[in-house]
mmCIF file of C-alpha atoms in Angstrom:
data_model
loop_
_atom_site.group_PDB
_atom_site.id
_atom_site.type_symbol
_atom_site.label_atom_id
_atom_site.label_comp_id
_atom_site.label_asym_id
_atom_site.label_seq_id
_atom_site.Cartn_x
_atom_site.Cartn_y
_atom_site.Cartn_z
ATOM 1 C CA UNK A 1 129.604 86.579 102.133
ATOM 2 C CA UNK A 2 126.829 88.212 100.543
ATOM 3 C CA UNK A 3 126.396 92.227 100.558
ATOM 4 C CA UNK A 4 123.155 94.104 100.480
ATOM 5 C CA UNK A 5 122.747 96.648 97.213
ATOM 6 C CA UNK A 6 124.737 99.920 97.948
ATOM 7 C CA UNK A 7 122.615 102.563 99.659
ATOM 8 C CA UNK A 8 122.123 105.493 97.391
ATOM 9 C CA UNK A 9 123.585 108.966 97.888
ATOM 10 C CA UNK A 10 122.451 111.825 95.394
ATOM 11 C CA UNK A 11 124.640 114.794 95.931
ATOM 12 C CA UNK A 12 122.446 117.186 93.937
ATOM 13 C CA UNK A 13 119.296 118.670 95.236
ATOM 14 C CA UNK A 14 116.090 117.338 93.632
ATOM 15 C CA UNK A 15 112.679 118.846 92.745
ATOM 16 C CA UNK A 16 110.188 116.132 92.409
ATOM 17 C CA UNK A 17 106.410 115.674 92.187
ATOM 18 C CA UNK A 18 104.667 112.658 93.213
ATOM 19 C CA UNK A 19 101.131 111.805 92.932
ATOM 20 C CA UNK A 20 99.113 109.485 95.351
ATOM 21 C CA UNK A 21 95.462 109.062 96.078
ATOM 22 C CA UNK A 22 92.672 111.054 97.517
ATOM 23 C CA UNK A 23 94.719 112.052 100.667
ATOM 24 C CA UNK A 24 94.152 109.529 103.351
ATOM 25 C CA UNK A 25 94.733 105.987 101.737
ATOM 26 C CA UNK A 26 97.530 103.786 101.095
ATOM 27 C CA UNK A 27 99.094 105.226 97.872
ATOM 28 C CA UNK A 28 99.377 108.542 99.602
ATOM 29 C CA UNK A 29 101.196 106.767 102.575
ATOM 30 C CA UNK A 30 103.505 105.069 100.063
ATOM 31 C CA UNK A 31 104.413 108.649 98.713
ATOM 32 C CA UNK A 32 105.192 109.858 102.086
ATOM 33 C CA UNK A 33 107.437 107.227 102.890
ATOM 34 C CA UNK A 34 109.279 107.425 99.435
ATOM 35 C CA UNK A 35 109.386 111.334 100.004
ATOM 36 C CA UNK A 36 111.056 111.076 103.549
ATOM 37 C CA UNK A 37 113.715 108.524 102.685
ATOM 38 C CA UNK A 38 114.769 110.106 99.345
ATOM 39 C CA UNK A 39 114.861 113.384 101.033
ATOM 40 C CA UNK A 40 117.305 111.887 103.477
ATOM 41 C CA UNK A 41 119.524 110.603 100.858
ATOM 42 C CA UNK A 42 119.809 113.683 98.255
ATOM 43 C CA UNK A 43 121.032 117.217 98.156
ATOM 44 C CA UNK A 44 120.428 119.584 101.055
ATOM 45 C CA UNK A 45 117.584 121.529 99.153
ATOM 46 C CA UNK A 46 115.762 118.510 97.937
ATOM 47 C CA UNK A 47 112.027 119.252 97.996
ATOM 48 C CA UNK A 48 109.336 116.727 97.281
ATOM 49 C CA UNK A 49 105.684 117.727 96.573
ATOM 50 C CA UNK A 50 102.982 115.128 96.684
ATOM 51 C CA UNK A 51 99.753 115.832 94.493
ATOM 52 C CA UNK A 52 96.213 114.199 95.174
ATOM 53 C CA UNK A 53 95.132 111.848 92.644
ATOM 54 C CA UNK A 54 92.673 108.921 92.416
ATOM 55 C CA UNK A 55 95.203 106.375 92.053
ATOM 56 C CA UNK A 56 93.844 104.943 88.741
ATOM 57 C CA UNK A 57 94.347 106.059 84.895
ATOM 58 C CA UNK A 58 94.708 109.522 86.234
ATOM 59 C CA UNK A 59 97.949 108.789 87.727
ATOM 60 C CA UNK A 60 99.341 106.992 85.004
ATOM 61 C CA UNK A 61 98.340 109.697 82.538
ATOM 62 C CA UNK A 62 100.110 112.488 84.905
ATOM 63 C CA UNK A 63 103.386 110.487 84.597
ATOM 64 C CA UNK A 64 103.020 109.846 80.845
ATOM 65 C CA UNK A 65 102.423 113.544 80.115
ATOM 66 C CA UNK A 66 105.141 114.674 82.400
ATOM 67 C CA UNK A 67 102.878 116.524 85.083
ATOM 68 C CA UNK A 68 104.458 114.504 87.821
ATOM 69 C CA UNK A 69 107.832 112.284 88.102
ATOM 70 C CA UNK A 70 106.206 109.331 90.114
ATOM 71 C CA UNK A 71 102.949 108.005 90.775
ATOM 72 C CA UNK A 72 101.233 105.004 92.209
ATOM 73 C CA UNK A 73 98.421 103.501 90.613
ATOM 74 C CA UNK A 74 96.395 100.244 91.194
ATOM 75 C CA UNK A 75 95.789 97.471 90.408
ATOM 76 C CA UNK A 76 99.162 97.068 89.146
ATOM 77 C CA UNK A 77 98.423 94.752 86.043
ATOM 78 C CA UNK A 78 96.070 97.228 84.452
ATOM 79 C CA UNK A 79 98.719 99.816 83.469
ATOM 80 C CA UNK A 80 100.173 97.263 80.754
ATOM 81 C CA UNK A 81 97.540 98.690 78.425
ATOM 82 C CA UNK A 82 99.051 102.050 78.648
ATOM 83 C CA UNK A 83 102.112 101.154 76.739
ATOM 84 C CA UNK A 84 100.310 100.124 73.590
ATOM 85 C CA UNK A 85 96.983 102.027 73.896
ATOM 86 C CA UNK A 86 94.291 99.475 74.563
ATOM 87 C CA UNK A 87 91.294 100.074 76.812
ATOM 88 C CA UNK A 88 90.971 103.304 78.528
ATOM 89 C CA UNK A 89 94.269 104.286 77.088
ATOM 90 C CA UNK A 90 93.209 103.866 73.351
ATOM 91 C CA UNK A 91 93.126 107.554 72.688
ATOM 92 C CA UNK A 92 96.590 108.319 74.086
ATOM 93 C CA UNK A 93 99.237 105.659 75.011
ATOM 94 C CA UNK A 94 102.512 106.115 76.845
ATOM 95 C CA UNK A 95 105.340 103.672 75.580
ATOM 96 C CA UNK A 96 107.834 105.432 77.902
ATOM 97 C CA UNK A 97 106.353 104.468 81.156
ATOM 98 C CA UNK A 98 108.636 102.449 83.580
ATOM 99 C CA UNK A 99 108.222 100.832 86.705
ATOM 100 C CA UNK A 100 110.269 101.329 89.803
ATOM 101 C CA UNK A 101 108.548 98.483 91.732
ATOM 102 C CA UNK A 102 105.320 97.294 93.282
ATOM 103 C CA UNK A 103 103.984 97.463 96.800
ATOM 104 C CA UNK A 104 102.251 94.320 97.276
ATOM 105 C CA UNK A 105 98.558 94.492 98.074
ATOM 106 C CA UNK A 106 96.699 90.871 97.879
ATOM 107 C CA UNK A 107 93.296 92.131 96.375
ATOM 108 C CA UNK A 108 90.326 90.723 94.358
ATOM 109 C CA UNK A 109 87.405 92.389 92.494
ATOM 110 C CA UNK A 110 84.344 90.305 93.564
ATOM 111 C CA UNK A 111 80.771 90.446 92.832
ATOM 112 C CA UNK A 112 78.126 89.314 95.514
ATOM 113 C CA UNK A 113 74.269 89.377 95.656
ATOM 114 C CA UNK A 114 72.018 89.089 98.468
ATOM 115 C CA UNK A 115 71.053 85.624 99.420
ATOM 116 C CA UNK A 116 67.314 86.678 99.218
ATOM 117 C CA UNK A 117 67.655 86.895 95.324
ATOM 118 C CA UNK A 118 68.071 83.026 95.356
ATOM 119 C CA UNK A 119 71.153 82.920 92.967
ATOM 120 C CA UNK A 120 74.652 81.468 93.335
ATOM 121 C CA UNK A 121 76.047 81.653 89.862
ATOM 122 C CA UNK A 122 76.006 83.860 86.652
ATOM 123 C CA UNK A 123 73.959 81.498 84.916
ATOM 124 C CA UNK A 124 71.260 81.369 87.620
ATOM 125 C CA UNK A 125 71.415 85.303 87.602
ATOM 126 C CA UNK A 126 71.067 85.462 83.570
ATOM 127 C CA UNK A 127 67.946 82.885 84.165
ATOM 128 C CA UNK A 128 66.130 84.844 86.831
ATOM 129 C CA UNK A 129 66.936 88.432 85.535
ATOM 130 C CA UNK A 130 66.241 89.857 89.085
ATOM 131 C CA UNK A 131 66.208 93.729 89.780
ATOM 132 C CA UNK A 132 69.615 94.655 90.861
ATOM 133 C CA UNK A 133 70.692 97.702 92.963
ATOM 134 C CA UNK A 134 74.544 97.385 92.427
ATOM 135 C CA UNK A 135 76.937 99.184 94.638
ATOM 136 C CA UNK A 136 80.180 99.844 92.745
ATOM 137 C CA UNK A 137 82.406 102.726 91.429
ATOM 138 C CA UNK A 138 81.727 105.250 89.078
ATOM 139 C CA UNK A 139 82.538 104.213 85.220
ATOM 140 C CA UNK A 140 84.044 107.284 84.053
ATOM 141 C CA UNK A 141 87.002 106.151 82.231
ATOM 142 C CA UNK A 142 89.397 106.843 85.254
ATOM 143 C CA UNK A 143 88.132 104.768 88.087
ATOM 144 C CA UNK A 144 89.816 101.191 87.406
ATOM 145 C CA UNK A 145 87.012 99.666 89.857
ATOM 146 C CA UNK A 146 84.043 101.014 87.766
ATOM 147 C CA UNK A 147 85.605 100.081 84.650
ATOM 148 C CA UNK A 148 86.324 96.571 85.660
ATOM 149 C CA UNK A 149 82.845 96.210 87.320
ATOM 150 C CA UNK A 150 81.046 97.216 84.318
ATOM 151 C CA UNK A 151 83.193 95.136 81.998
ATOM 152 C CA UNK A 152 82.771 92.185 84.256
ATOM 153 C CA UNK A 153 78.977 92.351 84.248
ATOM 154 C CA UNK A 154 78.610 93.128 80.580
ATOM 155 C CA UNK A 155 80.898 90.227 79.728
ATOM 156 C CA UNK A 156 78.897 88.026 81.932
ATOM 157 C CA UNK A 157 75.686 89.127 80.332
ATOM 158 C CA UNK A 158 74.153 90.826 83.328
ATOM 159 C CA UNK A 159 72.090 93.785 81.988
ATOM 160 C CA UNK A 160 71.273 95.729 85.294
ATOM 161 C CA UNK A 161 69.601 98.618 83.832
ATOM 162 C CA UNK A 162 67.762 96.483 81.162
ATOM 163 C CA UNK A 163 66.248 94.206 84.049
ATOM 164 C CA UNK A 164 65.113 97.344 85.689
ATOM 165 C CA UNK A 165 67.947 97.675 88.173
ATOM 166 C CA UNK A 166 70.274 100.713 88.717
ATOM 167 C CA UNK A 167 73.819 101.296 89.567
ATOM 168 C CA UNK A 168 74.748 103.127 92.666
ATOM 169 C CA UNK A 169 78.222 104.764 91.704
ATOM 170 C CA UNK A 170 80.742 106.130 93.999
ATOM 171 C CA UNK A 171 84.375 107.039 94.168
ATOM 172 C CA UNK A 172 85.687 105.138 96.861
ATOM 173 C CA UNK A 173 84.800 101.474 98.533
ATOM 174 C CA UNK A 174 83.450 103.022 101.635
ATOM 175 C CA UNK A 175 80.539 104.506 100.140
ATOM 176 C CA UNK A 176 79.513 101.379 98.222
ATOM 177 C CA UNK A 177 80.030 99.237 101.225
ATOM 178 C CA UNK A 178 77.767 101.465 103.161
ATOM 179 C CA UNK A 179 75.138 101.073 100.572
ATOM 180 C CA UNK A 180 75.122 97.383 101.280
ATOM 181 C CA UNK A 181 75.338 97.750 104.949
ATOM 182 C CA UNK A 182 72.437 100.241 104.825
ATOM 183 C CA UNK A 183 70.240 98.067 102.571
ATOM 184 C CA UNK A 184 70.237 100.472 99.603
ATOM 185 C CA UNK A 185 71.915 98.068 97.712
ATOM 186 C CA UNK A 186 71.388 94.316 97.092
ATOM 187 C CA UNK A 187 74.425 93.673 95.035
ATOM 188 C CA UNK A 188 78.071 94.827 95.114
ATOM 189 C CA UNK A 189 81.000 94.648 92.672
ATOM 190 C CA UNK A 190 84.116 95.866 94.344
ATOM 191 C CA UNK A 191 87.651 95.476 95.590
ATOM 192 C CA UNK A 192 89.442 96.058 99.042
ATOM 193 C CA UNK A 193 88.192 92.786 99.984
ATOM 194 C CA UNK A 194 90.334 93.180 103.103
ATOM 195 C CA UNK A 195 88.041 95.818 104.617
ATOM 196 C CA UNK A 196 86.077 94.662 107.628
ATOM 197 C CA UNK A 197 82.794 95.908 106.188
ATOM 198 C CA UNK A 198 82.874 92.723 104.131
ATOM 199 C CA UNK A 199 82.863 90.356 107.205
ATOM 200 C CA UNK A 200 79.569 92.180 108.534
ATOM 201 C CA UNK A 201 77.491 91.442 105.582
ATOM 202 C CA UNK A 202 79.185 88.384 103.736
ATOM 203 C CA UNK A 203 77.116 85.976 105.507
ATOM 204 C CA UNK A 204 73.971 87.248 103.919
ATOM 205 C CA UNK A 205 75.517 87.598 100.512
ATOM 206 C CA UNK A 206 76.439 85.173 97.786
ATOM 207 C CA UNK A 207 79.693 85.405 95.937
ATOM 208 C CA UNK A 208 79.777 84.487 92.334
ATOM 209 C CA UNK A 209 82.661 82.623 90.741
ATOM 210 C CA UNK A 210 83.478 84.449 87.506
ATOM 211 C CA UNK A 211 83.179 82.090 84.456
ATOM 212 C CA UNK A 212 86.354 80.759 82.866
ATOM 213 C CA UNK A 213 85.447 82.243 79.320
ATOM 214 C CA UNK A 214 85.027 85.765 80.850
ATOM 215 C CA UNK A 215 88.233 85.685 82.737
ATOM 216 C CA UNK A 216 90.051 84.313 79.678
ATOM 217 C CA UNK A 217 88.489 87.232 77.703
ATOM 218 C CA UNK A 218 90.076 89.841 80.107
ATOM 219 C CA UNK A 219 93.388 88.417 79.964
ATOM 220 C CA UNK A 220 93.267 88.036 76.106
ATOM 221 C CA UNK A 221 91.862 91.828 75.755
ATOM 222 C CA UNK A 222 93.779 93.758 78.561
ATOM 223 C CA UNK A 223 96.313 91.409 80.165
ATOM 224 C CA UNK A 224 94.290 91.363 83.301
ATOM 225 C CA UNK A 225 94.768 88.141 85.359
ATOM 226 C CA UNK A 226 92.526 85.803 87.288
ATOM 227 C CA UNK A 227 93.097 84.985 90.974
ATOM 228 C CA UNK A 228 91.686 82.939 93.573
ATOM 229 C CA UNK A 229 89.733 83.883 96.582
ATOM 230 C CA UNK A 230 90.775 81.365 99.705
ATOM 231 C CA UNK A 231 88.171 78.927 101.438
ATOM 232 C CA UNK A 232 86.366 81.167 104.303
ATOM 233 C CA UNK A 233 87.966 84.258 103.067
ATOM 234 C CA UNK A 234 84.101 85.423 103.003
ATOM 235 C CA UNK A 235 81.888 83.611 105.757
ATOM 236 C CA UNK A 236 80.707 80.362 104.392
ATOM 237 C CA UNK A 237 82.187 80.671 100.988
ATOM 238 C CA UNK A 238 84.573 78.146 99.664
ATOM 239 C CA UNK A 239 87.517 79.019 97.450
ATOM 240 C CA UNK A 240 86.408 80.774 93.923
ATOM 241 C CA UNK A 241 87.978 82.532 90.849
ATOM 242 C CA UNK A 242 87.540 86.093 90.139
ATOM 243 C CA UNK A 243 89.652 89.073 88.653
ATOM 244 C CA UNK A 244 92.829 89.816 90.441
ATOM 245 C CA UNK A 245 93.209 93.389 91.524
ATOM 246 C CA UNK A 246 96.417 93.401 93.256
ATOM 247 C CA UNK A 247 99.398 95.641 94.022
ATOM 248 C CA UNK A 248 100.200 99.162 93.927
ATOM 249 C CA UNK A 249 102.563 99.961 90.974
ATOM 250 C CA UNK A 250 105.359 102.600 91.279
ATOM 251 C CA UNK A 251 105.425 104.256 87.851
ATOM 252 C CA UNK A 252 108.163 106.810 86.331
ATOM 253 C CA UNK A 253 109.268 107.585 82.632
ATOM 254 C CA UNK A 254 112.074 106.013 81.061
ATOM 255 C CA UNK A 255 114.017 109.625 81.105
ATOM 256 C CA UNK A 256 114.376 109.592 84.796
ATOM 257 C CA UNK A 257 117.829 109.756 85.917
ATOM 258 C CA UNK A 258 119.288 106.273 86.670
ATOM 259 C CA UNK A 259 120.712 107.097 90.104
ATOM 260 C CA UNK A 260 117.260 108.457 91.162
ATOM 261 C CA UNK A 261 115.250 105.278 89.739
ATOM 262 C CA UNK A 262 117.872 103.154 91.735
ATOM 263 C CA UNK A 263 117.404 105.204 95.060
ATOM 264 C CA UNK A 264 113.628 104.829 94.894
ATOM 265 C CA UNK A 265 113.936 100.954 94.253
ATOM 266 C CA UNK A 266 116.416 101.037 96.991
ATOM 267 C CA UNK A 267 114.049 102.679 99.422
ATOM 268 C CA UNK A 268 111.182 100.241 98.546
ATOM 269 C CA UNK A 269 113.427 97.214 99.398
ATOM 270 C CA UNK A 270 115.565 98.229 102.013
ATOM 271 C CA UNK A 271 113.594 100.482 104.160
ATOM 272 C CA UNK A 272 110.440 98.436 103.944
ATOM 273 C CA UNK A 273 110.191 98.020 107.720
ATOM 274 C CA UNK A 274 108.926 101.425 107.804
ATOM 275 C CA UNK A 275 105.923 100.730 105.860
ATOM 276 C CA UNK A 276 105.230 97.312 107.201
ATOM 277 C CA UNK A 277 105.193 98.835 110.673
ATOM 278 C CA UNK A 278 102.199 100.908 110.087
ATOM 279 C CA UNK A 279 100.255 97.703 109.067
ATOM 280 C CA UNK A 280 101.372 95.182 111.788
ATOM 281 C CA UNK A 281 98.381 95.612 113.822
ATOM 282 C CA UNK A 282 96.426 93.708 111.091
ATOM 283 C CA UNK A 283 96.901 90.302 110.179
ATOM 284 C CA UNK A 284 98.569 90.114 106.633
ATOM 285 C CA UNK A 285 95.567 88.588 104.678
ATOM 286 C CA UNK A 286 93.241 91.293 106.028
ATOM 287 C CA UNK A 287 95.844 94.363 105.532
ATOM 288 C CA UNK A 288 95.854 96.667 102.822
ATOM 289 C CA UNK A 289 99.370 96.306 102.241
ATOM 290 C CA UNK A 290 100.532 92.569 102.263
ATOM 291 C CA UNK A 291 103.508 92.296 104.398
ATOM 292 C CA UNK A 292 106.286 91.037 104.825
ATOM 293 C CA UNK A 293 107.370 92.933 101.782
ATOM 294 C CA UNK A 294 109.700 90.758 99.570
ATOM 295 C CA UNK A 295 112.363 92.770 97.364
ATOM 296 C CA UNK A 296 112.570 90.307 94.892
ATOM 297 C CA UNK A 297 108.695 90.087 94.247
ATOM 298 C CA UNK A 298 108.491 93.924 94.472
ATOM 299 C CA UNK A 299 110.792 93.889 91.322
ATOM 300 C CA UNK A 300 108.372 91.737 89.212
ATOM 301 C CA UNK A 301 106.169 94.335 87.628
ATOM 302 C CA UNK A 302 103.709 94.294 84.368
ATOM 303 C CA UNK A 303 105.697 96.971 82.550
ATOM 304 C CA UNK A 304 109.358 97.117 81.926
ATOM 305 C CA UNK A 305 111.478 98.097 84.905
ATOM 306 C CA UNK A 306 113.511 101.335 84.661
ATOM 307 C CA UNK A 307 117.222 100.455 84.129
ATOM 308 C CA UNK A 308 118.220 102.209 87.366
ATOM 309 C CA UNK A 309 115.583 100.192 89.399
ATOM 310 C CA UNK A 310 116.425 96.922 87.727
ATOM 311 C CA UNK A 311 119.921 97.670 88.925
ATOM 312 C CA UNK A 312 118.846 97.490 92.454
ATOM 313 C CA UNK A 313 116.950 94.272 92.150
ATOM 314 C CA UNK A 314 119.458 92.505 90.133
ATOM 315 C CA UNK A 315 122.058 93.550 93.063
ATOM 316 C CA UNK A 316 119.984 91.457 95.542
ATOM 317 C CA UNK A 317 121.844 88.587 97.174
ATOM 318 C CA UNK A 318 120.778 85.201 95.456
ATOM 319 C CA UNK A 319 120.081 83.761 98.860
ATOM 320 C CA UNK A 320 117.803 86.861 99.900
ATOM 321 C CA UNK A 321 115.517 86.053 102.720
ATOM 322 C CA UNK A 322 112.784 88.482 103.621
#
């Protein structure tokens, strides 16, 4: 008879700093979940602080520099370049980063233009060179959406400002989606595709498939993977390829105590029902957290697992069923 991985008990009291998102989104919710369950299983004077962050390279840097003990960042794959100093981390790399696990979120970065522009491919877009008002996030070296959006357009030969257009740059997806709904934008490059706003305007927009050579360049230069958007995920749109933007990565450093790393990984896998319950009013494909959570999959990370966390995932029964 198989047994579950042993529940952690840390007798010493801990002082930990976590970093999440702006305060009301999913990364902060995960931080609260980890904090609660860890405090229950550590010494009596344990205290955990949760700092506001943006959830992108700022959180990775906060861990790498030792400002916080644990942070969450998204998309998970974008963190791999922090190990060897590529892309936005070219001035400062963090080879000692380690993962404690991932919280799955099936997401994509998509580019859509209003149907009135009369284009449905990047080739047609380059030929017509329409004036675009593009809603996206700020490209400031921190926001992963803004970074990926500008890279995607540049690598696809789309010169927004050179064609007489402009970027409408904001921090969070809600502002960008509101630009589209209000008619201030006629194009959008963004993630959080499960939000209902996309369904409100999706029928009036054309979602452009990213060209294979562009996707290959992202994988070659940054290790950023491609992914498929399923048939009819957006109204009237068949399946298409674009840039993957999935998963929340839980990041720590190699010098974290092994029992603490094990405890966090155990919490992610063995108390997952506490997080799942907060999203079950939504269909899994429209949820910001893609449930049911699967512990073996949560241990598949784009950067090396901390040995303590790896011990949890290795202890899962071979016949595990989520």
